[in-house]
mmCIF file with all atom_site columns, N, CA, C and O in Angstrom:
data_model
loop_
_atom_site.group_PDB
_atom_site.id
_atom_site.type_symbol
_atom_site.label_atom_id
_atom_site.label_alt_id
_atom_site.label_comp_id
_atom_site.label_asym_id
_atom_site.label_entity_id
_atom_site.label_seq_id
_atom_site.pdbx_PDB_ins_code
_atom_site.Cartn_x
_atom_site.Cartn_y
_atom_site.Cartn_z
_atom_site.occupancy
_atom_site.B_iso_or_equiv
_atom_site.pdbx_formal_charge
_atom_site.auth_seq_id
_atom_site.auth_comp_id
_atom_site.auth_asym_id
_atom_site.auth_atom_id
_atom_site.pdbx_PDB_model_num
ATOM 1   N N  . MET A 1 1  ? 44.481  -2.992  -2.929  1.00 65.00 ? 1473 MET A N  1
ATOM 2   C CA . MET A 1 1  ? 43.350  -3.411  -2.089  1.00 65.00 ? 1473 MET A CA 1
ATOM 3   C C  . MET A 1 1  ? 42.469  -4.386  -2.856  1.00 65.00 ? 1473 MET A C  1
ATOM 4   O O  . MET A 1 1  ? 42.211  -4.197  -4.041  1.00 65.00 ? 1473 MET A O  1
ATOM 5   N N  . ASN A 1 2  ? 42.019  -5.379  -2.147  1.00 72.00 ? 1474 ASN A N  1
ATOM 6   C CA . ASN A 1 2  ? 41.102  -6.335  -2.759  1.00 72.00 ? 1474 ASN A CA 1
ATOM 7   C C  . ASN A 1 2  ? 39.669  -5.924  -2.449  1.00 72.00 ? 1474 ASN A C  1
ATOM 8   O O  . ASN A 1 2  ? 39.285  -5.807  -1.286  1.00 72.00 ? 1474 ASN A O  1
ATOM 9   N N  . GLU A 1 3  ? 38.886  -5.685  -3.498  1.00 77.00 ? 1475 GLU A N  1
ATOM 10  C CA . GLU A 1 3  ? 37.492  -5.295  -3.307  1.00 77.00 ? 1475 GLU A CA 1
ATOM 11  C C  . GLU A 1 3  ? 36.581  -6.421  -3.761  1.00 77.00 ? 1475 GLU A C  1
ATOM 12  O O  . GLU A 1 3  ? 36.748  -6.976  -4.846  1.00 77.00 ? 1475 GLU A O  1
ATOM 13  N N  . LYS A 1 4  ? 35.624  -6.738  -2.901  1.00 74.00 ? 1476 LYS A N  1
ATOM 14  C CA . LYS A 1 4  ? 34.677  -7.787  -3.259  1.00 74.00 ? 1476 LYS A CA 1
ATOM 15  C C  . LYS A 1 4  ? 33.563  -7.189  -4.119  1.00 74.00 ? 1476 LYS A C  1
ATOM 16  O O  . LYS A 1 4  ? 33.008  -6.144  -3.795  1.00 74.00 ? 1476 LYS A O  1
ATOM 17  N N  . VAL A 1 5  ? 33.272  -7.871  -5.202  1.00 71.00 ? 1477 VAL A N  1
ATOM 18  C CA . VAL A 1 5  ? 32.197  -7.419  -6.090  1.00 71.00 ? 1477 VAL A CA 1
ATOM 19  C C  . VAL A 1 5  ? 30.974  -8.285  -5.825  1.00 71.00 ? 1477 VAL A C  1
ATOM 20  O O  . VAL A 1 5  ? 31.024  -9.507  -5.975  1.00 71.00 ? 1477 VAL A O  1
ATOM 21  N N  . VAL A 1 6  ? 29.910  -7.638  -5.394  1.00 68.00 ? 1478 VAL A N  1
ATOM 22  C CA . VAL A 1 6  ? 28.682  -8.381  -5.102  1.00 68.00 ? 1478 VAL A CA 1
ATOM 23  C C  . VAL A 1 6  ? 27.766  -8.320  -6.316  1.00 68.00 ? 1478 VAL A C  1
ATOM 24  O O  . VAL A 1 6  ? 27.395  -7.236  -6.758  1.00 68.00 ? 1478 VAL A O  1
ATOM 25  N N  . VAL A 1 7  ? 27.452  -9.483  -6.857  1.00 67.00 ? 1479 VAL A N  1
ATOM 26  C CA . VAL A 1 7  ? 26.574  -9.534  -8.022  1.00 67.00 ? 1479 VAL A CA 1
ATOM 27  C C  . VAL A 1 7  ? 25.163  -9.827  -7.536  1.00 67.00 ? 1479 VAL A C  1
ATOM 28  O O  . VAL A 1 7  ? 24.906  -10.855 -6.916  1.00 67.00 ? 1479 VAL A O  1
ATOM 29  N N  . SER A 1 8  ? 24.267  -8.886  -7.803  1.00 63.00 ? 1480 SER A N  1
ATOM 30  C CA . SER A 1 8  ? 22.889  -9.069  -7.353  1.00 63.00 ? 1480 SER A CA 1
ATOM 31  C C  . SER A 1 8  ? 22.187  -10.086 -8.239  1.00 63.00 ? 1480 SER A C  1
ATOM 32  O O  . SER A 1 8  ? 22.420  -10.151 -9.445  1.00 63.00 ? 1480 SER A O  1
ATOM 33  N N  . THR A 1 9  ? 21.320  -10.866 -7.622  1.00 66.00 ? 1481 THR A N  1
ATOM 34  C CA . THR A 1 9  ? 20.590  -11.882 -8.369  1.00 66.00 ? 1481 THR A CA 1
ATOM 35  C C  . THR A 1 9  ? 19.262  -11.321 -8.854  1.00 66.00 ? 1481 THR A C  1
ATOM 36  O O  . THR A 1 9  ? 18.860  -10.216 -8.497  1.00 66.00 ? 1481 THR A O  1
ATOM 37  N N  . ASP A 1 10 ? 18.570  -12.087 -9.674  1.00 69.00 ? 1482 ASP A N  1
ATOM 38  C CA . ASP A 1 10 ? 17.278  -11.641 -10.200 1.00 69.00 ? 1482 ASP A CA 1
ATOM 39  C C  . ASP A 1 10 ? 16.271  -11.471 -9.071  1.00 69.00 ? 1482 ASP A C  1
ATOM 40  O O  . ASP A 1 10 ? 15.435  -10.579 -9.110  1.00 69.00 ? 1482 ASP A O  1
ATOM 41  N N  . SER A 1 11 ? 16.356  -12.321 -8.060  1.00 71.00 ? 1483 SER A N  1
ATOM 42  C CA . SER A 1 11 ? 15.410  -12.223 -6.949  1.00 71.00 ? 1483 SER A CA 1
ATOM 43  C C  . SER A 1 11 ? 15.614  -10.910 -6.199  1.00 71.00 ? 1483 SER A C  1
ATOM 44  O O  . SER A 1 11 ? 14.658  -10.278 -5.774  1.00 71.00 ? 1483 SER A O  1
ATOM 45  N N  . ASP A 1 12 ? 16.869  -10.502 -6.050  1.00 75.00 ? 1484 ASP A N  1
ATOM 46  C CA . ASP A 1 12 ? 17.146  -9.218  -5.396  1.00 75.00 ? 1484 ASP A CA 1
ATOM 47  C C  . ASP A 1 12 ? 16.610  -8.065  -6.234  1.00 75.00 ? 1484 ASP A C  1
ATOM 48  O O  . ASP A 1 12 ? 16.043  -7.117  -5.705  1.00 75.00 ? 1484 ASP A O  1
ATOM 49  N N  . ASN A 1 13 ? 16.799  -8.165  -7.549  1.00 79.00 ? 1485 ASN A N  1
ATOM 50  C CA . ASN A 1 13 ? 16.306  -7.109  -8.429  1.00 79.00 ? 1485 ASN A CA 1
ATOM 51  C C  . ASN A 1 13 ? 14.787  -7.042  -8.369  1.00 79.00 ? 1485 ASN A C  1
ATOM 52  O O  . ASN A 1 13 ? 14.214  -5.955  -8.365  1.00 79.00 ? 1485 ASN A O  1
ATOM 53  N N  . ALA A 1 14 ? 14.121  -8.188  -8.326  1.00 83.00 ? 1486 ALA A N  1
ATOM 54  C CA . ALA A 1 14 ? 12.664  -8.220  -8.255  1.00 83.00 ? 1486 ALA A CA 1
ATOM 55  C C  . ALA A 1 14 ? 12.199  -7.622  -6.935  1.00 83.00 ? 1486 ALA A C  1
ATOM 56  O O  . ALA A 1 14 ? 11.231  -6.855  -6.900  1.00 83.00 ? 1486 ALA A O  1
ATOM 57  N N  . ALA A 1 15 ? 12.889  -7.933  -5.861  1.00 84.00 ? 1487 ALA A N  1
ATOM 58  C CA . ALA A 1 15 ? 12.519  -7.398  -4.550  1.00 84.00 ? 1487 ALA A CA 1
ATOM 59  C C  . ALA A 1 15 ? 12.690  -5.886  -4.537  1.00 84.00 ? 1487 ALA A C  1
ATOM 60  O O  . ALA A 1 15 ? 11.841  -5.163  -3.998  1.00 84.00 ? 1487 ALA A O  1
ATOM 61  N N  . ASP A 1 16 ? 13.771  -5.395  -5.137  1.00 88.00 ? 1488 ASP A N  1
ATOM 62  C CA . ASP A 1 16 ? 13.990  -3.946  -5.213  1.00 88.00 ? 1488 ASP A CA 1
ATOM 63  C C  . ASP A 1 16 ? 12.890  -3.285  -6.031  1.00 88.00 ? 1488 ASP A C  1
ATOM 64  O O  . ASP A 1 16 ? 12.398  -2.211  -5.676  1.00 88.00 ? 1488 ASP A O  1
ATOM 65  N N  . ALA A 1 17 ? 12.484  -3.925  -7.135  1.00 90.00 ? 1489 ALA A N  1
ATOM 66  C CA . ALA A 1 17 ? 11.436  -3.367  -7.991  1.00 90.00 ? 1489 ALA A CA 1
ATOM 67  C C  . ALA A 1 17 ? 10.109  -3.313  -7.249  1.00 90.00 ? 1489 ALA A C  1
ATOM 68  O O  . ALA A 1 17 ? 9.397   -2.316  -7.307  1.00 90.00 ? 1489 ALA A O  1
ATOM 69  N N  . VAL A 1 18 ? 9.794   -4.378  -6.534  1.00 92.00 ? 1490 VAL A N  1
ATOM 70  C CA . VAL A 1 18 ? 8.542   -4.423  -5.773  1.00 92.00 ? 1490 VAL A CA 1
ATOM 71  C C  . VAL A 1 18 ? 8.554   -3.359  -4.684  1.00 92.00 ? 1490 VAL A C  1
ATOM 72  O O  . VAL A 1 18 ? 7.554   -2.665  -4.460  1.00 92.00 ? 1490 VAL A O  1
ATOM 73  N N  . ALA A 1 19 ? 9.676   -3.200  -4.007  1.00 93.00 ? 1491 ALA A N  1
ATOM 74  C CA . ALA A 1 19 ? 9.789   -2.195  -2.953  1.00 93.00 ? 1491 ALA A CA 1
ATOM 75  C C  . ALA A 1 19 ? 9.625   -0.792  -3.530  1.00 93.00 ? 1491 ALA A C  1
ATOM 76  O O  . ALA A 1 19 ? 8.939   0.050   -2.942  1.00 93.00 ? 1491 ALA A O  1
ATOM 77  N N  . ALA A 1 20 ? 10.216  -0.540  -4.684  1.00 95.00 ? 1492 ALA A N  1
ATOM 78  C CA . ALA A 1 20 ? 10.101  0.775   -5.324  1.00 95.00 ? 1492 ALA A CA 1
ATOM 79  C C  . ALA A 1 20 ? 8.660   1.056   -5.715  1.00 95.00 ? 1492 ALA A C  1
ATOM 80  O O  . ALA A 1 20 ? 8.151   2.155   -5.484  1.00 95.00 ? 1492 ALA A O  1
ATOM 81  N N  . VAL A 1 21 ? 7.994   0.077   -6.300  1.00 96.00 ? 1493 VAL A N  1
ATOM 82  C CA . VAL A 1 21 ? 6.590   0.249   -6.700  1.00 96.00 ? 1493 VAL A CA 1
ATOM 83  C C  . VAL A 1 21 ? 5.723   0.485   -5.474  1.00 96.00 ? 1493 VAL A C  1
ATOM 84  O O  . VAL A 1 21 ? 4.829   1.336   -5.489  1.00 96.00 ? 1493 VAL A O  1
ATOM 85  N N  . ALA A 1 22 ? 5.984   -0.240  -4.389  1.00 96.00 ? 1494 ALA A N  1
ATOM 86  C CA . ALA A 1 22 ? 5.203   -0.073  -3.167  1.00 96.00 ? 1494 ALA A CA 1
ATOM 87  C C  . ALA A 1 22 ? 5.388   1.332   -2.592  1.00 96.00 ? 1494 ALA A C  1
ATOM 88  O O  . ALA A 1 22 ? 4.419   1.972   -2.176  1.00 96.00 ? 1494 ALA A O  1
ATOM 89  N N  . LEU A 1 23 ? 6.626   1.822   -2.580  1.00 97.00 ? 1495 LEU A N  1
ATOM 90  C CA . LEU A 1 23 ? 6.878   3.162   -2.057  1.00 97.00 ? 1495 LEU A CA 1
ATOM 91  C C  . LEU A 1 23 ? 6.172   4.219   -2.901  1.00 97.00 ? 1495 LEU A C  1
ATOM 92  O O  . LEU A 1 23 ? 5.571   5.153   -2.359  1.00 97.00 ? 1495 LEU A O  1
ATOM 93  N N  . VAL A 1 24 ? 6.224   4.083   -4.216  1.00 97.00 ? 1496 VAL A N  1
ATOM 94  C CA . VAL A 1 24 ? 5.549   5.031   -5.103  1.00 97.00 ? 1496 VAL A CA 1
ATOM 95  C C  . VAL A 1 24 ? 4.044   4.966   -4.890  1.00 97.00 ? 1496 VAL A C  1
ATOM 96  O O  . VAL A 1 24 ? 3.372   6.000   -4.835  1.00 97.00 ? 1496 VAL A O  1
ATOM 97  N N  . ALA A 1 25 ? 3.490   3.762   -4.749  1.00 97.00 ? 1497 ALA A N  1
ATOM 98  C CA . ALA A 1 25 ? 2.054   3.609   -4.543  1.00 97.00 ? 1497 ALA A CA 1
ATOM 99  C C  . ALA A 1 25 ? 1.624   4.267   -3.233  1.00 97.00 ? 1497 ALA A C  1
ATOM 100 O O  . ALA A 1 25 ? 0.580   4.937   -3.186  1.00 97.00 ? 1497 ALA A O  1
ATOM 101 N N  . ILE A 1 26 ? 2.410   4.096   -2.182  1.00 97.00 ? 1498 ILE A N  1
ATOM 102 C CA . ILE A 1 26 ? 2.082   4.715   -0.892  1.00 97.00 ? 1498 ILE A CA 1
ATOM 103 C C  . ILE A 1 26 ? 2.153   6.230   -1.009  1.00 97.00 ? 1498 ILE A C  1
ATOM 104 O O  . ILE A 1 26 ? 1.285   6.942   -0.484  1.00 97.00 ? 1498 ILE A O  1
ATOM 105 N N  . PHE A 1 27 ? 3.169   6.734   -1.713  1.00 97.00 ? 1499 PHE A N  1
ATOM 106 C CA . PHE A 1 27 ? 3.316   8.178   -1.900  1.00 97.00 ? 1499 PHE A CA 1
ATOM 107 C C  . PHE A 1 27 ? 2.116   8.749   -2.654  1.00 97.00 ? 1499 PHE A C  1
ATOM 108 O O  . PHE A 1 27 ? 1.544   9.765   -2.247  1.00 97.00 ? 1499 PHE A O  1
ATOM 109 N N  . VAL A 1 28 ? 1.724   8.084   -3.738  1.00 97.00 ? 1500 VAL A N  1
ATOM 110 C CA . VAL A 1 28 ? 0.586   8.550   -4.536  1.00 97.00 ? 1500 VAL A CA 1
ATOM 111 C C  . VAL A 1 28 ? -0.694  8.499   -3.713  1.00 97.00 ? 1500 VAL A C  1
ATOM 112 O O  . VAL A 1 28 ? -1.500  9.442   -3.737  1.00 97.00 ? 1500 VAL A O  1
ATOM 113 N N  . ALA A 1 29 ? -0.901  7.418   -2.975  1.00 97.00 ? 1501 ALA A N  1
ATOM 114 C CA . ALA A 1 29 ? -2.112  7.294   -2.159  1.00 97.00 ? 1501 ALA A CA 1
ATOM 115 C C  . ALA A 1 29 ? -2.156  8.396   -1.107  1.00 97.00 ? 1501 ALA A C  1
ATOM 116 O O  . ALA A 1 29 ? -3.218  8.964   -0.835  1.00 97.00 ? 1501 ALA A O  1
ATOM 117 N N  . THR A 1 30 ? -1.005  8.702   -0.512  1.00 97.00 ? 1502 THR A N  1
ATOM 118 C CA . THR A 1 30 ? -0.950  9.768   0.492   1.00 97.00 ? 1502 THR A CA 1
ATOM 119 C C  . THR A 1 30 ? -1.301  11.117  -0.133  1.00 97.00 ? 1502 THR A C  1
ATOM 120 O O  . THR A 1 30 ? -2.063  11.897  0.449   1.00 97.00 ? 1502 THR A O  1
ATOM 121 N N  . CYS A 1 31 ? -0.768  11.380  -1.314  1.00 96.00 ? 1503 CYS A N  1
ATOM 122 C CA . CYS A 1 31 ? -1.070  12.645  -1.999  1.00 96.00 ? 1503 CYS A CA 1
ATOM 123 C C  . CYS A 1 31 ? -2.556  12.741  -2.328  1.00 96.00 ? 1503 CYS A C  1
ATOM 124 O O  . CYS A 1 31 ? -3.181  13.785  -2.130  1.00 96.00 ? 1503 CYS A O  1
ATOM 125 N N  . VAL A 1 32 ? -3.129  11.669  -2.835  1.00 97.00 ? 1504 VAL A N  1
ATOM 126 C CA . VAL A 1 32 ? -4.553  11.669  -3.186  1.00 97.00 ? 1504 VAL A CA 1
ATOM 127 C C  . VAL A 1 32 ? -5.392  11.893  -1.941  1.00 97.00 ? 1504 VAL A C  1
ATOM 128 O O  . VAL A 1 32 ? -6.346  12.673  -1.954  1.00 97.00 ? 1504 VAL A O  1
ATOM 129 N N  . PHE A 1 33 ? -5.049  11.226  -0.843  1.00 96.00 ? 1505 PHE A N  1
ATOM 130 C CA . PHE A 1 33 ? -5.794  11.395  0.400   1.00 96.00 ? 1505 PHE A CA 1
ATOM 131 C C  . PHE A 1 33 ? -5.682  12.830  0.910   1.00 96.00 ? 1505 PHE A C  1
ATOM 132 O O  . PHE A 1 33 ? -6.662  13.419  1.349   1.00 96.00 ? 1505 PHE A O  1
ATOM 133 N N  . TRP A 1 34 ? -4.479  13.394  0.811   1.00 96.00 ? 1506 TRP A N  1
ATOM 134 C CA . TRP A 1 34 ? -4.271  14.777  1.294   1.00 96.00 ? 1506 TRP A CA 1
ATOM 135 C C  . TRP A 1 34 ? -5.063  15.773  0.457   1.00 96.00 ? 1506 TRP A C  1
ATOM 136 O O  . TRP A 1 34 ? -5.701  16.671  1.000   1.00 96.00 ? 1506 TRP A O  1
ATOM 137 N N  . VAL A 1 35 ? -5.049  15.596  -0.865  1.00 97.00 ? 1507 VAL A N  1
ATOM 138 C CA . VAL A 1 35 ? -5.793  16.499  -1.741  1.00 97.00 ? 1507 VAL A CA 1
ATOM 139 C C  . VAL A 1 35 ? -7.297  16.341  -1.505  1.00 97.00 ? 1507 VAL A C  1
ATOM 140 O O  . VAL A 1 35 ? -8.026  17.349  -1.475  1.00 97.00 ? 1507 VAL A O  1
ATOM 141 N N  . ALA A 1 36 ? -7.751  15.140  -1.321  1.00 96.00 ? 1508 ALA A N  1
ATOM 142 C CA . ALA A 1 36 ? -9.172  14.896  -1.118  1.00 96.00 ? 1508 ALA A CA 1
ATOM 143 C C  . ALA A 1 36 ? -9.647  15.497  0.207   1.00 96.00 ? 1508 ALA A C  1
ATOM 144 O O  . ALA A 1 36 ? -10.813 15.896  0.322   1.00 96.00 ? 1508 ALA A O  1
ATOM 145 N N  . SER A 1 37 ? -8.755  15.588  1.183   1.00 95.00 ? 1509 SER A N  1
ATOM 146 C CA . SER A 1 37 ? -9.148  16.105  2.490   1.00 95.00 ? 1509 SER A CA 1
ATOM 147 C C  . SER A 1 37 ? -9.129  17.636  2.532   1.00 95.00 ? 1509 SER A C  1
ATOM 148 O O  . SER A 1 37 ? -9.575  18.227  3.519   1.00 95.00 ? 1509 SER A O  1
ATOM 149 N N  . GLN A 1 38 ? -8.628  18.257  1.488   1.00 91.00 ? 1510 GLN A N  1
ATOM 150 C CA . GLN A 1 38 ? -8.570  19.725  1.477   1.00 91.00 ? 1510 GLN A CA 1
ATOM 151 C C  . GLN A 1 38 ? -9.939  20.339  1.195   1.00 91.00 ? 1510 GLN A C  1
ATOM 152 O O  . GLN A 1 38 ? -10.742 19.759  0.513   1.00 91.00 ? 1510 GLN A O  1
#
């Protein structure tokens, strides 16, 4: 079988990093808001 190997570029890696940081930031903000509302 011939399998295509997709090589990610730096821009893709940067986009993934930004998305990960954004998700973590939203998660942390949600936790802080929930704790503050208790």
